[in-house]
Coordinates of C-alpha atoms and ligand atoms in Angstrom, one line a residue:
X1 CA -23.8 23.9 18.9
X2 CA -20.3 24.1 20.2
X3 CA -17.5 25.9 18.9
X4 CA -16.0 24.9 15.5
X5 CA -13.0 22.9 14.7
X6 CA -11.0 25.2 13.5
X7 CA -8.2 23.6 10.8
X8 CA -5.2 25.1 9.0
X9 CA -4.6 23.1 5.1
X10 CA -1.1 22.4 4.7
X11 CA -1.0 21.0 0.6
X12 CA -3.4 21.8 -1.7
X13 CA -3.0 19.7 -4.8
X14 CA -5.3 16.2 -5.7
X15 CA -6.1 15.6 -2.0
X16 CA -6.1 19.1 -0.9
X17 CA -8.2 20.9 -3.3
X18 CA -10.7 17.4 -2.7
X19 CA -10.7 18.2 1.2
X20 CA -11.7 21.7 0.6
X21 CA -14.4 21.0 -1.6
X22 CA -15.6 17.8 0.8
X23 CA -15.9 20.5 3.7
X24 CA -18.0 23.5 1.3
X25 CA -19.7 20.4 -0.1
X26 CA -21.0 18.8 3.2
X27 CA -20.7 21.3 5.3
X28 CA -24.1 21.1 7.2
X29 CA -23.8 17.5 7.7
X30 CA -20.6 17.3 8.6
X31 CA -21.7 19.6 11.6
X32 CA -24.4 17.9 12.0
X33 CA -22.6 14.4 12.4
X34 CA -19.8 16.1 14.3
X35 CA -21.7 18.0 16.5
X36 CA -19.7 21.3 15.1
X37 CA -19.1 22.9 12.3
X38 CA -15.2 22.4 10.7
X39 CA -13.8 25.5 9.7
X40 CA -11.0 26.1 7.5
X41 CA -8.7 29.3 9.5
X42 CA -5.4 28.5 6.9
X43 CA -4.1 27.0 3.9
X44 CA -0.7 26.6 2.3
X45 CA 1.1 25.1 -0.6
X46 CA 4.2 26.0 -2.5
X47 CA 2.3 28.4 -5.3
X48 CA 0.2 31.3 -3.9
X49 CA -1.1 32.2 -7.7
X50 CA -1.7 29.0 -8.7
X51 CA -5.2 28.2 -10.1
X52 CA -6.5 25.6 -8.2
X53 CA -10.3 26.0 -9.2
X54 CA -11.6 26.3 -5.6
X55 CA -12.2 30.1 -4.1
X56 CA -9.0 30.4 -1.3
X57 CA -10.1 34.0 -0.6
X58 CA -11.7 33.1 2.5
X59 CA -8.9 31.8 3.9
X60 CA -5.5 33.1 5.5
X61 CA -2.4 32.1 3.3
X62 CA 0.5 30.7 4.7
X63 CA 4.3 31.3 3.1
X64 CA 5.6 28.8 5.3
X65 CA 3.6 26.2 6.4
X66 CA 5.1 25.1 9.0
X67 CA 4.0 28.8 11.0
X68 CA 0.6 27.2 10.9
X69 CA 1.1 24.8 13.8
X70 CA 1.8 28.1 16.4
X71 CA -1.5 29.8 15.0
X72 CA -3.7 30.5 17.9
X73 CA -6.8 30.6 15.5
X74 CA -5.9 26.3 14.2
X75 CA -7.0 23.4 16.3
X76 CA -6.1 20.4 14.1
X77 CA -3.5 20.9 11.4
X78 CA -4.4 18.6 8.0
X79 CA -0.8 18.0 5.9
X80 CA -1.2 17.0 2.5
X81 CA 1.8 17.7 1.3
X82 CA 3.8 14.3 0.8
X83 CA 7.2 13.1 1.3
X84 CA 8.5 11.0 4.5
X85 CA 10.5 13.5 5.6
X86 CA 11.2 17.4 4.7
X87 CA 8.8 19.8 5.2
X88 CA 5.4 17.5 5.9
X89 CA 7.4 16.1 8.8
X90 CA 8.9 19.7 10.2
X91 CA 5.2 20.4 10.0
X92 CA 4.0 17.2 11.9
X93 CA 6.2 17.4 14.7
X94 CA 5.3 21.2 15.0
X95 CA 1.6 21.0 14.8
X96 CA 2.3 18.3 17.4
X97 CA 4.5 19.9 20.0
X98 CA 1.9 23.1 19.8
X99 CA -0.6 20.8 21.0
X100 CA -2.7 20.3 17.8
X101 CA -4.4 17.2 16.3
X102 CA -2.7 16.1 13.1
X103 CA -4.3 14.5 10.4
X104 CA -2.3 13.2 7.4
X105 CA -2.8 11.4 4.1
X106 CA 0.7 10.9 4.3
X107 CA 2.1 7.0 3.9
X108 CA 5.6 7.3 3.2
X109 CA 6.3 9.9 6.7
X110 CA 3.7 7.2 8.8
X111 CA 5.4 4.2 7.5
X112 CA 8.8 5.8 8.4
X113 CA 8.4 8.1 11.1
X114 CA 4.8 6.8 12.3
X115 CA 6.0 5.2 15.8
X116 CA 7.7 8.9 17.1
X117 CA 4.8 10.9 16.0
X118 CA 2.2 8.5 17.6
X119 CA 4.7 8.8 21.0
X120 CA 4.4 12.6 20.7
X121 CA 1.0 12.6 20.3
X122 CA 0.0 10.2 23.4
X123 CA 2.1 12.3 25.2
X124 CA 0.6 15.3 24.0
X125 CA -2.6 14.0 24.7
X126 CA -3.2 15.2 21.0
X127 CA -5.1 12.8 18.4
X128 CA -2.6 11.6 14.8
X129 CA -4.9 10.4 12.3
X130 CA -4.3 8.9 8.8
X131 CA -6.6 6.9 7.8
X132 CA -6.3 8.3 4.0
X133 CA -2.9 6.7 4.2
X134 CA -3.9 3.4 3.4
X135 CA -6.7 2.4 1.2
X136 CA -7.8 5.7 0.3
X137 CA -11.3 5.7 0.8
X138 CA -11.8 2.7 2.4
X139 CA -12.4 3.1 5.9
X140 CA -9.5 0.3 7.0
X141 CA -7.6 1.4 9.8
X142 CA -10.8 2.4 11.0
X143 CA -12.3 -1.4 10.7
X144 CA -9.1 -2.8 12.1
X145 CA -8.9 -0.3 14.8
X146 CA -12.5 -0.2 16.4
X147 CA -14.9 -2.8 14.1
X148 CA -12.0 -5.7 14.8
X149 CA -10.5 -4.6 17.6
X150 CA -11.4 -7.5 19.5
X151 CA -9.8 -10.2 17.2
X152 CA -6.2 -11.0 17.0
X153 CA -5.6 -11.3 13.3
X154 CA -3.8 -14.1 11.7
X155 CA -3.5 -13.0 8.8
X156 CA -3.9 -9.3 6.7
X157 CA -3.1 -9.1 2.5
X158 CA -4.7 -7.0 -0.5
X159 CA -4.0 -4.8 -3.3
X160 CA -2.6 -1.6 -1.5
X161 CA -1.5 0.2 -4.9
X162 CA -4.3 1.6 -7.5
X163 CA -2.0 2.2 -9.8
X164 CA -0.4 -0.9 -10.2
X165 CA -3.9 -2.9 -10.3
X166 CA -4.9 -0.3 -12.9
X167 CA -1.7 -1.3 -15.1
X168 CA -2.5 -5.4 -14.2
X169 CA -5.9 -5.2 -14.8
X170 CA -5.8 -3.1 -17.9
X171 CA -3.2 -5.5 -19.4
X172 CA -4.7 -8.6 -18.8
X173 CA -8.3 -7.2 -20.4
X174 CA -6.3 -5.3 -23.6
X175 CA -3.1 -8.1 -23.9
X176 CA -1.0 -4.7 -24.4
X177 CA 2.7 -4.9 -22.5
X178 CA 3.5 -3.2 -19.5
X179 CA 5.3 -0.2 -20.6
X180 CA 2.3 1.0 -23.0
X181 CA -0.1 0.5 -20.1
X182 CA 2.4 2.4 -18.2
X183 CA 2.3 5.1 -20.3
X184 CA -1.5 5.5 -20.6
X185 CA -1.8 5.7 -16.3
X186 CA 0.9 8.4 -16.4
X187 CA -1.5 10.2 -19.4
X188 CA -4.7 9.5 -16.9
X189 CA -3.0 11.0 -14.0
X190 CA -3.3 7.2 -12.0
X191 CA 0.6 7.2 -12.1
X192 CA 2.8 9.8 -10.9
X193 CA 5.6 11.6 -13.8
X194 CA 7.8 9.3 -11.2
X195 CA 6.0 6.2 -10.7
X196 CA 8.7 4.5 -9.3
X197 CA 7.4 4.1 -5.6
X198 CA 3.9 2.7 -7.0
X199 CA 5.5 0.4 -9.3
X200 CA 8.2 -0.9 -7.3
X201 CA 6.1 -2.0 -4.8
X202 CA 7.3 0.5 -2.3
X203 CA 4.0 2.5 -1.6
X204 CA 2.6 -0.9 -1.4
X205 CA 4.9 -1.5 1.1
X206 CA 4.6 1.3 3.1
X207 CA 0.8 0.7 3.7
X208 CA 1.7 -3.0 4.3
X209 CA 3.6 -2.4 7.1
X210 CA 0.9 0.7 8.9
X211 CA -1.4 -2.2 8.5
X212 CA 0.6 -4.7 9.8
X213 CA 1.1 -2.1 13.0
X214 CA -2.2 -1.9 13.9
X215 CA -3.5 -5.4 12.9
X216 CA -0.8 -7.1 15.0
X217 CA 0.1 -4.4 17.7
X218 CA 4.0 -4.5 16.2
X219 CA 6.2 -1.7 15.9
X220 CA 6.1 -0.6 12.0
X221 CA 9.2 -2.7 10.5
X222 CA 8.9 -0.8 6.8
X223 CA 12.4 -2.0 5.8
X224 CA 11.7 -5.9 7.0
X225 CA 9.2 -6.0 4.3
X226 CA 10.3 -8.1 1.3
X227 CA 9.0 -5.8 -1.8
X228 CA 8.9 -6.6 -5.5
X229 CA 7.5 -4.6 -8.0
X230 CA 5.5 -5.6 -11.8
X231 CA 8.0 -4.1 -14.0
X232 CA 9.0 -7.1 -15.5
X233 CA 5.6 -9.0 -15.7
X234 CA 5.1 -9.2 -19.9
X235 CA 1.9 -9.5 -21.3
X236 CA 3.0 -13.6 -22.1
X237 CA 2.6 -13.9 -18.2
X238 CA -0.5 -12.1 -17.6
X239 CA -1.6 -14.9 -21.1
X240 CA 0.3 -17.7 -19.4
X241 CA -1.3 -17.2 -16.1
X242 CA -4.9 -16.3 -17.3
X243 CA -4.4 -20.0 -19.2
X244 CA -3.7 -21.6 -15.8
X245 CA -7.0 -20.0 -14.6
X246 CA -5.1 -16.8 -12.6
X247 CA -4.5 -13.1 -12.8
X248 CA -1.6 -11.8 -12.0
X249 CA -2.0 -8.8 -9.0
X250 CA 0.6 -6.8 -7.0
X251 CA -0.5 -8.2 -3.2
X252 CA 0.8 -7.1 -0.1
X253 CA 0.3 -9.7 2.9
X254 CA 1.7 -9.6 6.5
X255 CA 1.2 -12.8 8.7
X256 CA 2.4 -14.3 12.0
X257 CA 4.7 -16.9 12.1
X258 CA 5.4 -18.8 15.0
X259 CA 6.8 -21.9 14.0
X260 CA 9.5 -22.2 16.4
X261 CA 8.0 -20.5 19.3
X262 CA 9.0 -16.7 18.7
X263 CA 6.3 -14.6 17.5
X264 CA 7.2 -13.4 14.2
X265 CA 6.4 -11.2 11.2
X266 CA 6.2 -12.0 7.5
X267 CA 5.8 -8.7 5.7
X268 CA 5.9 -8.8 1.8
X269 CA 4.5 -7.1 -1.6
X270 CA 4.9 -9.3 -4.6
X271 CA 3.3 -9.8 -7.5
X272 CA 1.0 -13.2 -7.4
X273 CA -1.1 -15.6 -9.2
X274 CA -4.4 -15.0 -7.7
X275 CA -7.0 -17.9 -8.6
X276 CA -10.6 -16.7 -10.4
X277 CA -12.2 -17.6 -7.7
X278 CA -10.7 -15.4 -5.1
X279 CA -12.4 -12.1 -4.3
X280 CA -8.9 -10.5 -5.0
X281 CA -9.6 -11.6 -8.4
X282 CA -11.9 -9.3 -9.3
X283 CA -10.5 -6.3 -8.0
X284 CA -9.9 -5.1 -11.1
X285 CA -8.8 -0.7 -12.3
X286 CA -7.7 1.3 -9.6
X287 CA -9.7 0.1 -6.4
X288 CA -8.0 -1.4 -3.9
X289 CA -9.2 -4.3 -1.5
X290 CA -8.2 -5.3 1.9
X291 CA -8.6 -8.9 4.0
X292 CA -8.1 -9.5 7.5
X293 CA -8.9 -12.9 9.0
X294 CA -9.6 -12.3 12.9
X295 CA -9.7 -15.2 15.0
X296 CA -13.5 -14.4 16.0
X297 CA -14.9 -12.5 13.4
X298 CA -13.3 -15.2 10.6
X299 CA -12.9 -13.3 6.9
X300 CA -13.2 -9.8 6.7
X301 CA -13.1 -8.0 3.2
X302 CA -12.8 -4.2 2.6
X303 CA -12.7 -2.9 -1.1
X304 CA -13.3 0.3 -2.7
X305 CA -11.7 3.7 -4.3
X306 CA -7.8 3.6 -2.9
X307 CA -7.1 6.8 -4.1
X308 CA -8.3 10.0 -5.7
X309 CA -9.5 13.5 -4.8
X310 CA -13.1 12.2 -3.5
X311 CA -12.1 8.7 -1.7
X312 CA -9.1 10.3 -0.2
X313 CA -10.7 13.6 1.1
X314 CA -13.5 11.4 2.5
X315 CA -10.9 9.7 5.1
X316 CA -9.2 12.9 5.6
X317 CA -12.8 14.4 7.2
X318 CA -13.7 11.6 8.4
X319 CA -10.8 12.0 10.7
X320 CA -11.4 15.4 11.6
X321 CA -14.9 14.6 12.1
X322 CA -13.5 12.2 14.8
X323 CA -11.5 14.6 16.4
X324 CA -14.5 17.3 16.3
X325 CA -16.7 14.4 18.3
X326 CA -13.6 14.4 20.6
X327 CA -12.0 11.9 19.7
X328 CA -8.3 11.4 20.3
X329 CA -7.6 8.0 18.9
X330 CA -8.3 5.5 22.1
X331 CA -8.8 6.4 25.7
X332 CA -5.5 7.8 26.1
X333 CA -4.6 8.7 22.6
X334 CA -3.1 5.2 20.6
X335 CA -3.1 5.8 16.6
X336 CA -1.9 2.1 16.0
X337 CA -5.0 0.9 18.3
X338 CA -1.8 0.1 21.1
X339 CA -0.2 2.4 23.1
X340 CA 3.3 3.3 21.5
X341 CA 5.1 1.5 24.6
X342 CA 3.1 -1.4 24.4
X343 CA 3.8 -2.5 21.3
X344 CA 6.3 -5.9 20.3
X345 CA 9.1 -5.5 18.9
X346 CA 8.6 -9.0 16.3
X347 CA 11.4 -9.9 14.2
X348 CA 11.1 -10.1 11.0
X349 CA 10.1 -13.8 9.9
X350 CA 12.4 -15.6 6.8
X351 CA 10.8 -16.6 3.6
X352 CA 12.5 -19.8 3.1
X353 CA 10.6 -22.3 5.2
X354 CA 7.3 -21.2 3.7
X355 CA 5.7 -23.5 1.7
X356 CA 3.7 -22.8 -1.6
X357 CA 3.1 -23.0 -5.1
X358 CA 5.2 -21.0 -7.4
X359 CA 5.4 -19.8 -11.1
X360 CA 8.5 -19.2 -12.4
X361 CA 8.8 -17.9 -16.0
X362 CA 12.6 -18.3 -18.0
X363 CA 13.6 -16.8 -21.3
X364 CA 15.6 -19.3 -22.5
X365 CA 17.9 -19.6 -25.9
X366 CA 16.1 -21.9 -28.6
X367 CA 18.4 -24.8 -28.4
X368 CA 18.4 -28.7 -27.5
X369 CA 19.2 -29.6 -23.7
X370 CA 18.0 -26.2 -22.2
X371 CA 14.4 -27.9 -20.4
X372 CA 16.5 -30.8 -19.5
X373 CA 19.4 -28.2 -17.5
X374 CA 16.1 -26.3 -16.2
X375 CA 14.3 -29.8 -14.6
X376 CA 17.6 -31.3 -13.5
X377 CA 18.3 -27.4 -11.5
X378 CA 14.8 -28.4 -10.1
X379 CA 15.3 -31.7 -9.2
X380 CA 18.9 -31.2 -7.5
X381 CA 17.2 -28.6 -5.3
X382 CA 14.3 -30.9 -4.8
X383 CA 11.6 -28.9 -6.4
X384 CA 8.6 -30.8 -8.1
X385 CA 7.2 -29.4 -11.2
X386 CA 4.0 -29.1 -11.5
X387 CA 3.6 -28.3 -15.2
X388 CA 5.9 -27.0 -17.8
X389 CA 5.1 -25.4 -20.6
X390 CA 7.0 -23.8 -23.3
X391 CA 5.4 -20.8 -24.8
X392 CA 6.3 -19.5 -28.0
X393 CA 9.2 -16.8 -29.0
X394 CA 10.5 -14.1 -26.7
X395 CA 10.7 -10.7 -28.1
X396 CA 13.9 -11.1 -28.6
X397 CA 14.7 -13.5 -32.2
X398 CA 15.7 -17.1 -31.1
X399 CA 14.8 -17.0 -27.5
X400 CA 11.6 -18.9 -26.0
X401 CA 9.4 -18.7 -22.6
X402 CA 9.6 -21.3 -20.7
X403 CA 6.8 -20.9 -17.6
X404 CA 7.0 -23.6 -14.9
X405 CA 4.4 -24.1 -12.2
X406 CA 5.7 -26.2 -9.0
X407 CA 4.2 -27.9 -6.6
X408 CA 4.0 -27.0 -3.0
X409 CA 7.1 -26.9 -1.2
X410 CA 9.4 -24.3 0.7
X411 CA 10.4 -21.2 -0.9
X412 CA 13.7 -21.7 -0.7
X413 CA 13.9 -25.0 -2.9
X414 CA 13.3 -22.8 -5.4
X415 CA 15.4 -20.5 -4.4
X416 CA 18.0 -23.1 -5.0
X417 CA 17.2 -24.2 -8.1
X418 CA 18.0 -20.7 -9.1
X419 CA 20.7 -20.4 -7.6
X420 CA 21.9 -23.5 -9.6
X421 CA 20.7 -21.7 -12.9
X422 CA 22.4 -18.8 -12.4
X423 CA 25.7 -18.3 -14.6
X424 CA 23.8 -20.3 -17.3
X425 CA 24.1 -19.5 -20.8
X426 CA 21.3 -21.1 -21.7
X427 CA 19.4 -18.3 -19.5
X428 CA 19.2 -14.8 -21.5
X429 CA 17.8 -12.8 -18.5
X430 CA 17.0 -13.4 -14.6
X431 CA 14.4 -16.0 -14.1
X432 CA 10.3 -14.0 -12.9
X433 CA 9.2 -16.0 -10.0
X434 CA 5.7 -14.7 -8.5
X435 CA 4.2 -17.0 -5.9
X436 CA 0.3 -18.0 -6.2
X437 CA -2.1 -16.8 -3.2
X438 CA -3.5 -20.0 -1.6
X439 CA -6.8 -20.2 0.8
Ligands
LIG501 N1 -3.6 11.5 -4.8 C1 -4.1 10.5 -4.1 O1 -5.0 9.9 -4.6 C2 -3.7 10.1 -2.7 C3 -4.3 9.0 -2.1 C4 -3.9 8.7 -0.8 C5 -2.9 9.5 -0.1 N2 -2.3 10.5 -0.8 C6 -1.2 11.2 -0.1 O2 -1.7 12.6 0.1 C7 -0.6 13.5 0.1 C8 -0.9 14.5 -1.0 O3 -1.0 13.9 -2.2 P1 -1.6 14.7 -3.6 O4 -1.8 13.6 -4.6 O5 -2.6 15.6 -3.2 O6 -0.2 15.5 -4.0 P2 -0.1 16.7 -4.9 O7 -1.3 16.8 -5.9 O8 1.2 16.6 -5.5 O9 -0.2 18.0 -4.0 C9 0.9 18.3 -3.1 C10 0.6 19.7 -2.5 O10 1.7 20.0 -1.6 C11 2.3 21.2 -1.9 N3 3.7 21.1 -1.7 C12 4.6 20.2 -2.1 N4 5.8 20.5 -1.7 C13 5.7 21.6 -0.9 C14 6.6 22.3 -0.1 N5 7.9 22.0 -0.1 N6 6.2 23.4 0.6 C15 4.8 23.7 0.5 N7 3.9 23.0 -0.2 C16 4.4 22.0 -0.9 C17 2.0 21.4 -3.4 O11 2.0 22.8 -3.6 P3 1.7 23.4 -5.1 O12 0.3 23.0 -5.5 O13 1.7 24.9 -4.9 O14 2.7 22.9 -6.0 C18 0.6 20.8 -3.5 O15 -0.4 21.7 -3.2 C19 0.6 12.6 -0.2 O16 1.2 12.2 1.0 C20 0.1 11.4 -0.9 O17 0.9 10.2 -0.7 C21 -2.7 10.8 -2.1

């Protein structure tokens, strides 16, 4: 057997701790499949003395984790630290410029610094690897990379965020309100202490636009993708919406758009009305679930774990298992499938023009001649209505719900109408518009 793969650990909390374990776990089988063994030279993480339940003794300890990428003993570096920039980045570019393979869980730093470190490592002739950064455990960049790599893909949407289809998916089965569902992830350990980049839509976001990378050949554009977040969905929606035969999920989706002859990109993570019938309808709890329509191979769905210590150490060694095969990410070394310099540049494509069905909810104050202001805002910006019902009482005493469904038409109509509303008195908070996912 040849030599082993010899890695050095840099972050040893959820996903850490599960890599270790994977590697003791498997270890003969990984060789096996690999065609080496994977050895573990040195770890690191902030606390030498913390009690991580796993034996470390074997292993040399690194202050500064960063030293690891100069170690003669380390051939790949694995960082599982976190953060887009900071230390897990000094680290990357290290490990990188020493000539080692880096493999990283690490969405936020791909998502922002993902283009420069793939250019370092084709020049390097060094492999970057992340497939743990999107998904989890499902093995998507993977099936986008090599399985569809023939295709050019239309179109590429899912749930990207466990913790945000746990909260959905947990109020729509219990009728409980966002912030109580909240609070019982954060308990569970699904939601960080800070969950703001889950529920914002921003983590969402930043998988959105590594996918979008790979799946169109563009450079990442993290900051052209429009991003909402499910703070203010109420349990009424998730009601209103389950009435109308949906459930509400946070989706990402990245398409094309050529309508006027430039190639462009339409990047966004909203919240949606997903009909029953759609297989992101019953992706319910944590997992997450990815489609990408290819122009040859037609619908293709991945779904599974997107997070945890298992799913996520699986990718991460499933990486290094590539990279102990020899593997350095393409011929030449491309992480996003494309060599760096071969990638388009697509501008980012507008929402307005882009037609489809919306539901807009309103709190509105209990009063005569507020649904008439409401329909004549819709039908000065030339929106048709497709239903409109008002649901009982806000949670606040003599305010109602109003939820409107439209017909299809451009985004911007209602955009429009909105705009007409706004200033209103008869509004007591920012109208919730969430678009439904068509075909
Ligand atoms: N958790 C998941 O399910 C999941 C899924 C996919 C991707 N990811 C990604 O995987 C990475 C790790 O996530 P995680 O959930 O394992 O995080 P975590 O449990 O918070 O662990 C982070 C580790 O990094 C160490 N660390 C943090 N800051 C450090 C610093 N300045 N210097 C040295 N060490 C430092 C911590 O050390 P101490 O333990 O000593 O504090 C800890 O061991 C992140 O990029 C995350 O986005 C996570």
């Amino acid at each position: 057997m040849a030599k082993p793969l010899r890695i050095a650990l840099a972050g040893l909390g959820t996903v850490g701790a599960g890599v270790i374990r994977l590697i003791e776990t498997n270890a003969s089988l990984i060789a096996r499949r690999a065609g080496r063994t994977i050895e573990i030279t040195a770890v690191s993480a902030r606390d030498r003395h913390k009690d991580r339940g796993i034996d470390l003794s074997g292993y040399a300890w690194e202050d500064d984790m960063t030293a690891m990428a100069a170690r003669d003993d380390v051939d790949a570096v694995v960082e599982l630290v976190g953060g887009a920039d900071g230390p897990a980045l000094t680290l990357a570019r290290n490990a990188i410029a020493h000539g080692k393979s880096l493999v990283t869980a690490n969405k936020a730093m791909i998502a922002h610094h993902g283009l420069e470190l793939a250019a370092l490592s084709e020049q390097a002739r060094v492999a970057l690897k992340f497939e743990a950064a999107v998904a989890g455990g499902i093995p998507v960049i993977k099936g986008l990379r090599e399985g569809a790599a023939a295709n050019a893909i239309e179109r590429l949407y899912g749930i990207l965020n466990g913790t945000c289809n746990f909260i959905l998916s947990t109020m729509e089965d219990t009728g409980r309100d966002f912030a109580d569902v909240l609070a019982e992830a954060q308990a569970k350990g699904y939601a960080e202490a800070d969950p703001g980049f889950d529920i914002e839509g921003t983590d969402a976001a930043h998988k959105l636009a590594i996918l979008s990378a790979i799946a169109f050949g563009t450079r990442i554009d993290f900051a052209s993708v429009e991003t909402a977040g499910i703070a203010r969905i109420l349990a009424a929606d998730i009601a209103q919406a389950d009435a109308l035969g949906y459930v509400i999920r946070l989706i990402g989706i990245a398409e094309t758009d050529a309508a006027d002859g430039t190639n462009r990109l339409f990047q966004r993570v909203q919240p949606y009305l997903v009909p029953f019938d759609h297989p992101l309808a019953h992706v319910d709890g944590a997992t997450n679930a990815v489609v990408a329509e290819g122009n040859f191979s037609g619908r293709l769905l991945f779904q599974g774990a997107g997070a945890g210590d298992g799913p996520t150490a699986s990718a991460v060694v499933a990486d290094l298992i590539d990279i102990a095969r020899g593997d350095l990410g393409g011929e030449a070394g491309a992480p996003f499938s494309i060599q760096v310099a071969e990638m388009e540049a697509m501008p980012p494509a507008p929402s307005g023009h882009r037609l489809g069905r919306a539901y807009i909810r309103f709190v509105v104050a209990d009063r005569p001649g507020v649904l008439a202001e409401i329909t004549a805002a819709m039908r000065d910006a030339g929106v048709s209505i497709e239903s409109l019902i008002q649901k009982g009482r806000a949670e606040t005493e003599g305010d109602v719900l109003v939820v409107m469904v439209t017909h299809e038409g451009p985004e911007s109509g209602v955009r429009e109408a909105l705009r007409l509303l706004d200033g209103s008195a008869s509004l007591k908070e920012a109208p919730l518009v969430m678009q439904i996912l068509g075909d």
